[in-house]
Structure formats: structure tokens, C-alpha cells
Amino acid sequence: MNRAVCPGSFDPLHNGHIEVIGRAARLFDEVLVAVSTNYAKNYRFSGEERIAFCVDGLAHLPNIRVVPMGAGLLADFCRENGATALVKGLRSSLDFDYELPMATMNRHLAAVETVFLPTGTDFAHVSSTLLKEVAALGGDIRPFVPDAVLRRLNPSAGDGSADADVEEAATDVDGTAGGTP
């Protein structure tokens, strides 16, 4: 089986992530969406919420599995999960400059190749940090996030059921939650 890993903090998941992961799903038999935890970072959403956003937002992709990833080395995670490739989205040359040394180290540590996919032009300017800032100031982020994320970042945009949606998706997560409901 040709398995790849798409790692990220997904704090929160946005349509740029979904676009890159969808393209990766067409290239590989299985894609593990590894929701990482970096204990040095301050997250807006809990690990369970971030996993739930991914399960919900990627449910239309049958060959995707959303899995939690601890704070260990990504190379070790790939080896332990039988992945031969990492998929990283690139918004600009700055992303490439940041990712290239890590790709080289991952190849050295675990013989895992990194596949870089340029982000579609509709999402090249989008980051989770920017979306959180815009939402906090009352800006319209609807074109850039799935509905469950929108309702959490902007509760007035939904019907108040966002917490229930996240809780329901989180209860489906057992460490190997899949893209199928």
C-alpha cells in the first residue's frame, strides 16, 4: 500500500488544508492526516477539537484516516505507521525555505520522501493564524473554512449547534477515525 502522511496542527482546519489533502488523496492509496501536538505552542482549540474538525471536514475523502500524533519526531511517526511519503502544502517560497531542511532530515532519519504540493491560488494567502485573527475582529471567513469551524470561530454564523457537532465527531475518534461516517 502506498501510504502518505499529511501532518499539521490544524488549529483550525481550513479549506487550504482540505484542498491539499484532497489532492494527496488522489496520489496515494491512503493518507494519514496526523494532527500534531507541540507542547511549546498555545492552541486555540484542543487536540480533540482539532481532530474532530479534520474528521468532519475530510469525511468526503474515503482513503483518509485522521490520527493523533504526539510530540515525537515526524520521521518516527512515518516509520511506525508504514508511510513512505510526507505531503506538505506550499503557499509561497517562504514555506519551501522552511520545509526543505525538515524534508532532508526526514529522508535521512526514516527514508521518507516529502512531496510538496503548491496550494491553489484561492488559498495561497490563508493560514489558520490569519483566519483566527480575522474572525476575532468580525471579518467574514466563510469562503475559507468548513461550517463546523466557522460556527466555532464565529458563533453568530451558525445555529448554535457547533459544540454538538464537535462533540459528536470527537466521540467517533478512537485514534484511528476515518473519513467515512
Tab-separated table of C-alpha atoms in Angstrom, residues 63-178:
chain	number	residue	atom	x	y	z
A	63	ASN	CA	-8.972	6.996	1.800
A	64	ILE	CA	-8.190	9.462	4.595
A	65	ARG	CA	-7.597	8.493	8.216
A	66	VAL	CA	-7.334	11.190	10.864
A	67	VAL	CA	-4.944	10.192	13.642
A	68	PRO	CA	-3.473	11.996	16.635
A	69	MET	CA	0.273	12.499	16.661
A	70	GLY	CA	2.192	13.214	19.829
A	71	ALA	CA	5.177	15.470	20.204
A	72	GLY	CA	7.720	12.977	18.846
A	73	LEU	CA	9.653	13.054	15.601
A	74	LEU	CA	7.613	13.047	12.415
A	75	ALA	CA	10.143	10.622	10.907
A	76	ASP	CA	9.417	8.127	13.711
A	77	PHE	CA	5.666	8.565	13.213
A	78	CYS	CA	6.053	7.790	9.497
A	79	ARG	CA	8.165	4.704	10.175
A	80	GLU	CA	5.758	3.418	12.870
A	81	ASN	CA	2.786	3.869	10.517
A	82	GLY	CA	4.372	2.436	7.372
A	83	ALA	CA	4.302	5.727	5.463
A	84	THR	CA	6.797	6.260	2.663
A	85	ALA	CA	5.919	9.883	1.950
A	86	LEU	CA	5.035	13.146	3.623
A	87	VAL	CA	2.819	15.658	1.855
A	88	LYS	CA	3.270	19.347	2.565
A	89	GLY	CA	1.362	22.234	1.048
A	90	LEU	CA	3.373	25.263	-0.004
A	91	ARG	CA	1.819	28.727	-0.085
A	92	SER	CA	4.997	30.555	-1.076
A	93	SER	CA	8.758	30.286	-1.321
A	94	LEU	CA	8.926	31.103	2.400
A	95	ASP	CA	7.143	27.822	3.144
A	96	PHE	CA	9.613	25.988	0.890
A	97	ASP	CA	12.607	27.560	2.649
A	98	TYR	CA	11.171	26.460	5.999
A	99	GLU	CA	10.186	22.934	4.878
A	100	LEU	CA	13.240	21.908	2.826
A	101	PRO	CA	15.643	21.319	5.755
A	102	MET	CA	12.981	19.256	7.529
A	103	ALA	CA	12.347	17.224	4.366
A	104	THR	CA	16.057	16.487	4.093
A	105	MET	CA	16.259	15.441	7.747
A	106	ASN	CA	13.158	13.218	7.474
A	107	ARG	CA	14.675	11.475	4.453
A	108	HIS	CA	17.862	10.915	6.467
A	109	LEU	CA	16.073	9.666	9.608
A	110	ALA	CA	13.363	7.472	8.096
A	111	ALA	CA	13.925	7.210	4.337
A	112	VAL	CA	10.641	9.063	3.867
A	113	GLU	CA	10.260	11.381	0.889
A	114	THR	CA	8.481	14.727	1.093
A	115	VAL	CA	6.099	15.678	-1.696
A	116	PHE	CA	5.468	19.409	-1.967
A	117	LEU	CA	2.110	20.477	-3.389
A	118	PRO	CA	1.633	24.142	-4.210
A	119	THR	CA	-1.546	25.450	-2.636
A	120	GLY	CA	-4.269	26.531	-5.033
A	121	THR	CA	-4.337	30.266	-5.716
A	122	ASP	CA	-7.679	30.648	-3.920
A	123	PHE	CA	-5.990	29.695	-0.642
A	124	ALA	CA	-2.357	30.783	-1.049
A	125	HIS	CA	-2.873	33.668	1.383
A	126	VAL	CA	-4.757	31.639	4.008
A	127	SER	CA	-3.322	30.486	7.326
A	128	SER	CA	-5.016	29.305	10.493
A	129	THR	CA	-3.496	32.231	12.394
A	130	LEU	CA	-4.813	34.788	9.913
A	131	LEU	CA	-8.287	33.243	9.940
A	132	LYS	CA	-8.447	33.316	13.750
A	133	GLU	CA	-7.433	36.985	13.749
A	134	VAL	CA	-9.942	37.973	11.058
A	135	ALA	CA	-12.749	36.064	12.801
A	136	ALA	CA	-11.919	37.677	16.153
A	137	LEU	CA	-12.313	41.098	14.534
A	138	GLY	CA	-15.646	40.179	12.954
A	139	GLY	CA	-14.420	39.548	9.406
A	140	ASP	CA	-16.095	37.127	7.020
A	141	ILE	CA	-14.120	33.880	6.823
A	142	ARG	CA	-16.907	31.772	5.266
A	143	PRO	CA	-15.050	31.164	1.971
A	144	PHE	CA	-12.060	29.719	3.810
A	145	VAL	CA	-13.303	27.268	6.472
A	146	PRO	CA	-15.705	24.332	6.803
A	147	ASP	CA	-19.029	25.067	8.506
A	148	ALA	CA	-18.097	23.450	11.842
A	149	VAL	CA	-15.001	25.654	12.098
A	150	LEU	CA	-16.969	28.750	11.101
A	151	ARG	CA	-19.516	28.136	13.841
A	152	ARG	CA	-16.753	27.761	16.437
A	153	LEU	CA	-14.833	30.866	15.356
A	154	ASN	CA	-17.963	32.939	14.717
A	155	PRO	CA	-20.871	31.536	16.760
A	156	SER	CA	-23.307	34.056	15.268
A	157	ALA	CA	-22.738	32.429	11.847
A	158	GLY	CA	-24.477	29.202	12.846
A	159	ASP	CA	-27.440	27.856	14.716
A	160	GLY	CA	-25.614	27.213	17.984
A	161	SER	CA	-25.061	23.531	17.246
A	162	ALA	CA	-21.306	23.843	16.729
A	163	ASP	CA	-20.382	22.428	20.109
A	164	ALA	CA	-22.639	19.426	19.495
A	165	ASP	CA	-21.063	18.872	16.049
A	166	VAL	CA	-17.546	18.893	17.505
A	167	GLU	CA	-18.546	16.678	20.438
A	168	GLU	CA	-20.230	14.172	18.092
A	169	ALA	CA	-17.192	13.989	15.806
A	170	ALA	CA	-14.859	13.742	18.811
A	171	THR	CA	-16.769	10.741	20.171
A	172	ASP	CA	-16.104	8.981	16.860
A	173	VAL	CA	-12.348	9.438	17.312
A	174	ASP	CA	-10.595	6.435	18.769
A	175	GLY	CA	-7.133	7.165	17.434
A	176	THR	CA	-7.988	5.743	14.006
A	177	ALA	CA	-11.010	7.781	12.984
A	178	GLY	CA	-11.630	7.615	9.291
